[in-house]
GROMACS .gro file of N, CA and C in nm:
model
  315
    1UNK      N    1   1.925   0.979   0.367
    1UNK     CA    2   1.884   1.110   0.375
    1UNK      C    3   1.840   1.104   0.546
    2UNK      N    4   1.726   1.020   0.545
    2UNK     CA    5   1.635   1.005   0.676
    2UNK      C    6   1.607   0.938   0.761
    3UNK      N    7   1.787   0.820   0.748
    3UNK     CA    8   1.800   0.712   0.792
    3UNK      C    9   1.777   0.753   0.900
    4UNK      N   10   1.668   0.664   1.024
    4UNK     CA   11   1.650   0.661   1.156
    4UNK      C   12   1.570   0.787   1.226
    5UNK      N   13   1.628   0.866   1.144
    5UNK     CA   14   1.490   0.957   1.180
    5UNK      C   15   1.382   0.945   1.162
    6UNK      N   16   1.325   1.010   1.281
    6UNK     CA   17   1.146   0.989   1.294
    6UNK      C   18   1.086   1.141   1.330
    7UNK      N   19   0.908   1.136   1.300
    7UNK     CA   20   0.817   1.267   1.351
    7UNK      C   21   0.757   1.224   1.384
    8UNK      N   22   0.645   1.319   1.498
    8UNK     CA   23   0.614   1.300   1.529
    8UNK      C   24   0.434   1.295   1.414
    9UNK      N   25   0.513   1.336   1.310
    9UNK     CA   26   0.353   1.438   1.258
    9UNK      C   27   0.430   1.424   1.094
   10UNK      N   28   0.388   1.327   1.044
   10UNK     CA   29   0.444   1.297   0.905
   10UNK      C   30   0.272   1.364   0.805
   11UNK      N   31   0.288   1.445   0.685
   11UNK     CA   32   0.146   1.495   0.586
   11UNK      C   33   0.240   1.433   0.494
   12UNK      N   34   0.137   1.351   0.430
   12UNK     CA   35   0.179   1.267   0.258
   12UNK      C   36   0.055   1.308   0.181
   13UNK      N   37   0.059   1.486   0.168
   13UNK     CA   38  -0.002   1.558   0.029
   13UNK      C   39  -0.007   1.522  -0.074
   14UNK      N   40  -0.073   1.421  -0.108
   14UNK     CA   41  -0.105   1.402  -0.287
   14UNK      C   42  -0.016   1.268  -0.338
   15UNK      N   43   0.125   1.229  -0.209
   15UNK     CA   44   0.221   1.193  -0.225
   15UNK      C   45   0.197   1.010  -0.277
   16UNK      N   46   0.064   0.966  -0.342
   16UNK     CA   47   0.023   0.809  -0.364
   16UNK      C   48  -0.028   0.908  -0.481
   17UNK      N   49  -0.061   0.934  -0.552
   17UNK     CA   50  -0.119   1.005  -0.682
   17UNK      C   51  -0.013   1.032  -0.766
   18UNK      N   52   0.089   1.095  -0.681
   18UNK     CA   53   0.202   1.178  -0.778
   18UNK      C   54   0.342   1.056  -0.824
   19UNK      N   55   0.319   0.962  -0.719
   19UNK     CA   56   0.387   0.885  -0.710
   19UNK      C   57   0.459   0.767  -0.847
   20UNK      N   58   0.306   0.775  -0.918
   20UNK     CA   59   0.296   0.684  -1.056
   20UNK      C   60   0.398   0.788  -1.124
   21UNK      N   61   0.419   0.928  -1.158
   21UNK     CA   62   0.496   0.957  -1.269
   21UNK      C   63   0.602   0.995  -1.182
   22UNK      N   64   0.661   0.956  -1.085
   22UNK     CA   65   0.808   0.916  -1.066
   22UNK      C   66   0.874   0.800  -1.032
   23UNK      N   67   0.744   0.733  -0.999
   23UNK     CA   68   0.799   0.635  -0.874
   23UNK      C   69   0.699   0.489  -0.899
   24UNK      N   70   0.650   0.438  -1.018
   24UNK     CA   71   0.514   0.393  -1.056
   24UNK      C   72   0.585   0.203  -1.003
   25UNK      N   73   0.415   0.200  -0.974
   25UNK     CA   74   0.448   0.071  -0.948
   25UNK      C   75   0.478  -0.001  -0.798
   26UNK      N   76   0.513   0.113  -0.734
   26UNK     CA   77   0.569   0.103  -0.527
   26UNK      C   78   0.470   0.193  -0.466
   27UNK      N   79   0.374   0.186  -0.499
   27UNK     CA   80   0.289   0.297  -0.418
   27UNK      C   81   0.250   0.186  -0.294
   28UNK      N   82   0.233   0.053  -0.275
   28UNK     CA   83   0.214  -0.040  -0.206
   28UNK      C   84   0.343  -0.030  -0.110
   29UNK      N   85   0.481   0.047  -0.148
   29UNK     CA   86   0.589   0.023  -0.043
   29UNK      C   87   0.585   0.179   0.094
   30UNK      N   88   0.499   0.232  -0.011
   30UNK     CA   89   0.570   0.369   0.082
   30UNK      C   90   0.499   0.362   0.227
   31UNK      N   91   0.404   0.301   0.244
   31UNK     CA   92   0.382   0.339   0.351
   31UNK      C   93   0.445   0.232   0.495
   32UNK      N   94   0.488   0.092   0.417
   32UNK     CA   95   0.620   0.063   0.472
   32UNK      C   96   0.763   0.170   0.514
   33UNK      N   97   0.746   0.185   0.446
   33UNK     CA   98   0.895   0.324   0.439
   33UNK      C   99   0.836   0.474   0.522
   34UNK      N  100   0.717   0.484   0.542
   34UNK     CA  101   0.649   0.614   0.601
   34UNK      C  102   0.657   0.528   0.812
   35UNK      N  103   0.589   0.414   0.704
   35UNK     CA  104   0.589   0.382   0.960
   35UNK      C  105   0.769   0.351   0.983
   36UNK      N  106   0.858   0.382   0.908
   36UNK     CA  107   0.949   0.375   1.014
   36UNK      C  108   1.043   0.486   1.068
   37UNK      N  109   0.986   0.638   1.019
   37UNK     CA  110   0.989   0.699   1.016
   37UNK      C  111   0.848   0.794   1.140
   38UNK      N  112   0.751   0.714   1.173
   38UNK     CA  113   0.667   0.826   1.246
   38UNK      C  114   0.692   0.768   1.379
   39UNK      N  115   0.736   0.831   1.429
   39UNK     CA  116   0.737   0.820   1.629
   39UNK      C  117   0.636   0.736   1.664
   40UNK      N  118   0.687   0.626   1.771
   40UNK     CA  119   0.579   0.616   1.833
   40UNK      C  120   0.437   0.745   1.908
   41UNK      N  121   0.344   0.640   1.862
   41UNK     CA  122   0.202   0.732   1.900
   41UNK      C  123   0.194   0.865   1.782
   42UNK      N  124   0.320   0.915   1.706
   42UNK     CA  125   0.314   0.974   1.606
   42UNK      C  126   0.138   1.009   1.524
   43UNK      N  127   0.173   1.082   1.426
   43UNK     CA  128  -0.031   1.066   1.332
   43UNK      C  129   0.060   1.065   1.209
   44UNK      N  130  -0.037   1.039   1.150
   44UNK     CA  131  -0.023   1.032   0.981
   44UNK      C  132  -0.102   1.137   0.857
   45UNK      N  133  -0.084   1.236   0.846
   45UNK     CA  134  -0.222   1.269   0.735
   45UNK      C  135  -0.210   1.242   0.597
   46UNK      N  136  -0.260   1.171   0.516
   46UNK     CA  137  -0.268   1.110   0.358
   46UNK      C  138  -0.425   1.178   0.305
   47UNK      N  139  -0.364   1.303   0.244
   47UNK     CA  140  -0.441   1.426   0.133
   47UNK      C  141  -0.443   1.327   0.045
   48UNK      N  142  -0.501   1.357  -0.071
   48UNK     CA  143  -0.539   1.251  -0.175
   48UNK      C  144  -0.654   1.318  -0.256
   49UNK      N  145  -0.693   1.265  -0.394
   49UNK     CA  146  -0.807   1.263  -0.494
   49UNK      C  147  -0.799   1.086  -0.525
   50UNK      N  148  -0.991   1.070  -0.474
   50UNK     CA  149  -1.062   0.977  -0.607
   50UNK      C  150  -1.015   0.983  -0.678
   51UNK      N  151  -1.020   0.896  -0.777
   51UNK     CA  152  -1.034   0.900  -0.945
   51UNK      C  153  -1.059   0.964  -0.985
   52UNK      N  154  -1.010   1.002  -1.114
   52UNK     CA  155  -1.198   1.129  -1.120
   52UNK      C  156  -1.277   0.986  -1.268
   53UNK      N  157  -1.428   1.013  -1.260
   53UNK     CA  158  -1.455   0.888  -1.325
   53UNK      C  159  -1.456   0.975  -1.475
   54UNK      N  160  -1.454   0.829  -1.586
   54UNK     CA  161  -1.411   0.872  -1.733
   54UNK      C  162  -1.547   0.911  -1.773
   55UNK      N  163  -1.697   0.937  -1.697
   55UNK     CA  164  -1.830   1.019  -1.753
   55UNK      C  165  -1.869   1.111  -1.622
   56UNK      N  166  -1.934   1.171  -1.672
   56UNK     CA  167  -2.034   1.302  -1.597
   56UNK      C  168  -2.145   1.315  -1.563
   57UNK      N  169  -2.205   1.333  -1.489
   57UNK     CA  170  -2.323   1.329  -1.430
   57UNK      C  171  -2.434   1.454  -1.475
   58UNK      N  172  -2.312   1.529  -1.459
   58UNK     CA  173  -2.434   1.732  -1.490
   58UNK      C  174  -2.261   1.793  -1.530
   59UNK      N  175  -2.369   1.917  -1.598
   59UNK     CA  176  -2.234   1.997  -1.655
   59UNK      C  177  -2.103   1.994  -1.621
   60UNK      N  178  -2.123   2.031  -1.501
   60UNK     CA  179  -1.953   2.076  -1.408
   60UNK      C  180  -1.871   1.969  -1.396
   61UNK      N  181  -1.926   1.883  -1.361
   61UNK     CA  182  -1.884   1.787  -1.386
   61UNK      C  183  -1.845   1.702  -1.463
   62UNK      N  184  -1.840   1.695  -1.595
   62UNK     CA  185  -1.832   1.711  -1.796
   62UNK      C  186  -1.747   1.810  -1.755
   63UNK      N  187  -1.668   1.897  -1.680
   63UNK     CA  188  -1.582   1.981  -1.735
   63UNK      C  189  -1.424   1.929  -1.582
   64UNK      N  190  -1.492   1.960  -1.542
   64UNK     CA  191  -1.333   1.851  -1.444
   64UNK      C  192  -1.328   1.729  -1.481
   65UNK      N  193  -1.410   1.619  -1.578
   65UNK     CA  194  -1.349   1.538  -1.676
   65UNK      C  195  -1.308   1.544  -1.815
   66UNK      N  196  -1.363   1.646  -1.850
   66UNK     CA  197  -1.254   1.672  -1.949
   66UNK      C  198  -1.157   1.766  -1.986
   67UNK      N  199  -1.154   1.887  -1.869
   67UNK     CA  200  -0.988   1.919  -1.771
   67UNK      C  201  -0.909   1.821  -1.771
   68UNK      N  202  -0.965   1.684  -1.721
   68UNK     CA  203  -0.862   1.584  -1.670
   68UNK      C  204  -0.764   1.509  -1.797
   69UNK      N  205  -0.890   1.499  -1.873
   69UNK     CA  206  -0.790   1.392  -2.000
   69UNK      C  207  -0.720   1.512  -2.098
   70UNK      N  208  -0.773   1.616  -2.113
   70UNK     CA  209  -0.657   1.760  -2.130
   70UNK      C  210  -0.533   1.756  -2.063
   71UNK      N  211  -0.547   1.764  -1.896
   71UNK     CA  212  -0.424   1.756  -1.855
   71UNK      C  213  -0.352   1.658  -1.913
   72UNK      N  214  -0.355   1.489  -1.865
   72UNK     CA  215  -0.360   1.400  -1.885
   72UNK      C  216  -0.283   1.389  -2.098
   73UNK      N  217  -0.352   1.451  -2.150
   73UNK     CA  218  -0.283   1.410  -2.310
   73UNK      C  219  -0.160   1.465  -2.294
   74UNK      N  220  -0.185   1.637  -2.215
   74UNK     CA  221  -0.048   1.661  -2.207
   74UNK      C  222   0.070   1.650  -2.198
   75UNK      N  223   0.063   1.569  -2.046
   75UNK     CA  224   0.134   1.509  -2.012
   75UNK      C  225   0.261   1.400  -2.094
   76UNK      N  226   0.113   1.336  -2.150
   76UNK     CA  227   0.184   1.214  -2.195
   76UNK      C  228   0.239   1.299  -2.357
   77UNK      N  229   0.184   1.403  -2.372
   77UNK     CA  230   0.272   1.454  -2.548
   77UNK      C  231   0.377   1.468  -2.454
   78UNK      N  232   0.416   1.503  -2.362
   78UNK     CA  233   0.573   1.548  -2.338
   78UNK      C  234   0.598   1.454  -2.309
   79UNK      N  235   0.521   1.330  -2.295
   79UNK     CA  236   0.642   1.216  -2.261
   79UNK      C  237   0.662   1.180  -2.111
   80UNK      N  238   0.612   1.207  -2.063
   80UNK     CA  239   0.604   1.186  -1.899
   80UNK      C  240   0.445   1.124  -1.914
   81UNK      N  241   0.443   1.018  -1.716
   81UNK     CA  242   0.386   0.937  -1.677
   81UNK      C  243   0.283   1.061  -1.634
   82UNK      N  244   0.110   0.956  -1.686
   82UNK     CA  245   0.045   1.108  -1.559
   82UNK      C  246   0.020   1.053  -1.432
   83UNK      N  247  -0.014   1.132  -1.331
   83UNK     CA  248  -0.023   1.073  -1.205
   83UNK      C  249  -0.198   0.925  -1.251
   84UNK      N  250  -0.137   0.867  -1.087
   84UNK     CA  251  -0.281   0.818  -1.078
   84UNK      C  252  -0.325   0.847  -0.945
   85UNK      N  253  -0.463   0.824  -0.914
   85UNK     CA  254  -0.533   0.809  -0.852
   85UNK      C  255  -0.584   0.683  -0.759
   86UNK      N  256  -0.550   0.680  -0.634
   86UNK     CA  257  -0.628   0.565  -0.545
   86UNK      C  258  -0.769   0.602  -0.502
   87UNK      N  259  -0.809   0.526  -0.514
   87UNK     CA  260  -0.999   0.534  -0.380
   87UNK      C  261  -0.914   0.506  -0.232
   88UNK      N  262  -0.945   0.566  -0.209
   88UNK     CA  263  -1.041   0.576   0.029
   88UNK      C  264  -0.958   0.428   0.012
   89UNK      N  265  -1.077   0.380  -0.076
   89UNK     CA  266  -1.070   0.228  -0.003
   89UNK      C  267  -0.943   0.122  -0.006
   90UNK      N  268  -0.855   0.155  -0.147
   90UNK     CA  269  -0.724   0.098  -0.203
   90UNK      C  270  -0.641   0.176  -0.036
   91UNK      N  271  -0.623   0.258  -0.006
   91UNK     CA  272  -0.528   0.366   0.086
   91UNK      C  273  -0.548   0.341   0.238
   92UNK      N  274  -0.680   0.272   0.289
   92UNK     CA  275  -0.692   0.224   0.374
   92UNK      C  276  -0.640   0.105   0.467
   93UNK      N  277  -0.688  -0.034   0.309
   93UNK     CA  278  -0.646  -0.104   0.317
   93UNK      C  279  -0.492  -0.150   0.349
   94UNK      N  280  -0.439  -0.041   0.266
   94UNK     CA  281  -0.265  -0.015   0.238
   94UNK      C  282  -0.185  -0.021   0.363
   95UNK      N  283  -0.262   0.084   0.431
   95UNK     CA  284  -0.230   0.111   0.573
   95UNK      C  285  -0.255  -0.015   0.675
   96UNK      N  286  -0.402  -0.018   0.711
   96UNK     CA  287  -0.450  -0.154   0.740
   96UNK      C  288  -0.328  -0.281   0.743
   97UNK      N  289  -0.274  -0.292   0.636
   97UNK     CA  290  -0.190  -0.407   0.588
   97UNK      C  291  -0.025  -0.401   0.633
   98UNK      N  292  -0.041  -0.246   0.689
   98UNK     CA  293   0.110  -0.185   0.775
   98UNK      C  294   0.133  -0.265   0.893
   99UNK      N  295  -0.014  -0.184   0.890
   99UNK     CA  296  -0.023  -0.220   1.122
   99UNK      C  297  -0.075  -0.108   1.130
  100UNK      N  298  -0.140   0.008   1.028
  100UNK     CA  299  -0.183   0.158   1.076
  100UNK      C  300  -0.316   0.129   1.162
  101UNK      N  301  -0.356   0.237   1.236
  101UNK     CA  302  -0.465   0.230   1.301
  101UNK      C  303  -0.513   0.336   1.287
  102UNK      N  304  -0.614   0.321   1.193
  102UNK     CA  305  -0.706   0.490   1.098
  102UNK      C  306  -0.833   0.530   1.200
  103UNK      N  307  -0.754   0.664   1.296
  103UNK     CA  308  -0.847   0.714   1.343
  103UNK      C  309  -0.954   0.784   1.255
  104UNK      N  310  -0.971   0.821   1.130
  104UNK     CA  311  -1.098   0.889   1.073
  104UNK      C  312  -1.095   0.902   0.914
  105UNK      N  313  -1.151   0.887   0.853
  105UNK     CA  314  -1.115   0.923   0.677
  105UNK      C  315  -1.248   1.038   0.701
   0.00000   0.00000   0.00000
């Protein structure tokens, strides 16, 4: 579909986390694939979430944690895989391993 095409800007909006639901265990391969489509001098913007903690320190955080657990339970009961968040440190390591230069986090 995109064979040979390159772009000056690539936007990976929640791509890494969503991959677990659709192509699990391939998150480490996506950056190599995206790099093929980046034009020389191009930039990639990656948007994502840090993993949701299993416990909360404040009432507001508790609402977020419990809502996430409810969402995940609904996804599992529907027979689907839950999304899996990856920490920024993992993403940075994968980018560097694939030859990307990180300009800003």
